[in-house]
Amino acid sequence: MLNRNLNLELLRNDAFDVCIIGGGSAGAGCALDAALRGMKVALIEKTDFAAETSGKSTKLVHGGVRYLEQAFRKLDLAQLNQVKHGLQERRFVLGNAPHLARPLALATPVFNWWSGVYYFLGLKLYDWFAPGRSGMPPGKWTGKRKLDKLFPGLNKGIRSAIVYYDGQLDDARYNLALIQSANQSGAVVANYVELQEFSSDRSGAITAATVLDRQSDTAFSIRARVFLNCTGPAADSVRLKANPELTPVIKPSKGAHILVSMPQQKASCALLIPKTADNRVAFAIPFEGRMMIGTTDEPCENPELEPYADRSDTDFLLETINPYLETPLSRAQVTSGFAGLRPLVNLSSNNKHTKAILRDHLVEQDERSGLVSLLGGKWTTYRLMAKDAVDVIANRLGMHIPCSTENHLLWGANGWSPDFYKKIQAEYKIDEDVSQHLADKYGTSAVVVARLAQEDPLLSERLVTEQPFLKAEVVYAVRHEMALEIRDFLSRRIRLELTDFRLCAAAAPEVARIMADELGWSPGQKEARLHEYLSAHFFTL
Ligand SMILES: Cc1cc2nc3c(=O)[nH]c(=O)nc-3n(C[C@H](O)[C@H](O)[C@H](O)COP(=O)(O)OP(=O)(O)OC[C@H]3O[C@@H](n4cnc5c(N)ncnc54)[C@H](O)[C@@H]3O)c2cc1C
């Protein structure tokens, strides 16, 4: 259970071995790794856990078939290593939280014999690089009849496809499970706490950080032996706070997705489009009962502003997917959209094209300030990234305890199995779709939500009739998951904001009412928060 007030008290009064700045996948992964090694860990997050890139990814746990192709075309060993890292980590990501991550079949359409042979050999190589294949079936060249079952509604001209397997995760909930697991292992974590500035000694070495609790608007100081910068696209601003002489290295790139409801929502497989008009890979992936189509890749000039899926992203993604479908999708079928910033590292200043920059990670130690920065990387490799960063810190602190996250089950995973939902359904007499949803999102903690619903009939009601989300989940999110704002719940504790703007707007007033009761907001505060949420720019398509 996450207790923010208690954790704030500890942040103010304790001294830590390491203070992690940023609560995305990189920061949360580092907090768990360091806490398991016995370090005294603090983690602060400016907004909510996974509020930035880590909650807005394509949600694939993969080595990256595109990077494999580039590795061979350009004879690039670094790209090849990155693919190997991804494939090696895939099994740990899936194995450590099977309620939140699972295998996903992806079909690459084949239009002629030569391209079929090319993709088939590529995917055999991809499978070959995966150690023990992570329990995934091997890739296969699949005929039309089977393909139509896997992905109904495909363009009739597509006669076959190469079907292979990667993983899919619920990124924001996985991020939260890492935070919960870190907290359970002793890390002191808090959201809505922002790094403002560092205090340094005469040599420039950081001794403490001044941070702002953005809920109470009060500043305080955190003492730690090492500060670890895990702020993703914002990493340069923290590096420059530590040492203004450092050269910026982050080149953020915007990636957008749109979600549509369509007959293909029954698809049990994703579609990989190997070449878009701008020469990239795009995906159409079943997610939460919708089809998620993405992604774009464009340089972002102002990483301070939250990116969102705009009209041009929507048009581009519809133009990309439509040639592959029997009935083209229209703008009216788009139910929502979202965008994130890739924290790409660009060590060469003349590399202007973001799709050509390596997505692997880098651990930087600034000699003058002592700041350690974990830069770049991707969701799939968060554990390896954390291991590399915490190894550096352990070395500095003289704490030589090895990493133990490879097979560390995350919050909610212990005792969970794919038919866990049946147990909750039978015990708490709830609808099957609700028990399936609770088991898949909360793992074994689903029983706590189910109990809340059982104890109060009002909380057993759905937030919106079309979806399995219960009012009890709002209470649970506030009491146990540090949800403090309407958006924390609608966007990250459940994923309704990502999948359907209309349903999200319909659910928001009731979410606000329950949160106001739980958090003691006045009627005026509740209305102001609701108005601010519903008029936010990201609801525009
Ligand atoms: C569109 C898109 C699709 C992607 N798809 C995939 C995919 O399918 N698979 C995959 O493996 N990877 C994918 N990635 C990459 C992956 O999502 C990112 O590499 C990863 O999530 C980055 O995590 P992070 O923790 O470094 O950054 P973030 O998630 O951005 O976390 C950094 C955190 O630091 C906080 N912060 C910033 N400044 C401060 C401060 N001053 N004080 C306190 N906190 C601060 C921010 O609020 C933020 O929450 C995708 C990325 C994008 C953009």
Coordinates of C-alpha atoms in Angstrom, one line a residue, residues 37 39 365 389-401:
R37 CA 20.2 -4.5 -3.0
M39 CA 20.1 0.7 -0.4
Q365 CA 28.4 10.0 -14.4
A389 CA 22.7 2.4 -13.5
V390 CA 22.4 0.8 -10.0
D391 CA 25.7 -1.2 -10.6
V392 CA 27.4 2.2 -11.1
I393 CA 25.9 3.6 -7.9
A394 CA 26.6 0.4 -5.9
N395 CA 30.2 0.7 -7.0
R396 CA 30.4 4.3 -5.9
L397 CA 28.8 3.5 -2.5
G398 CA 30.9 0.4 -2.0
M399 CA 27.8 -1.7 -1.6
H400 CA 28.7 -4.8 -3.7
I401 CA 25.4 -6.6 -3.7

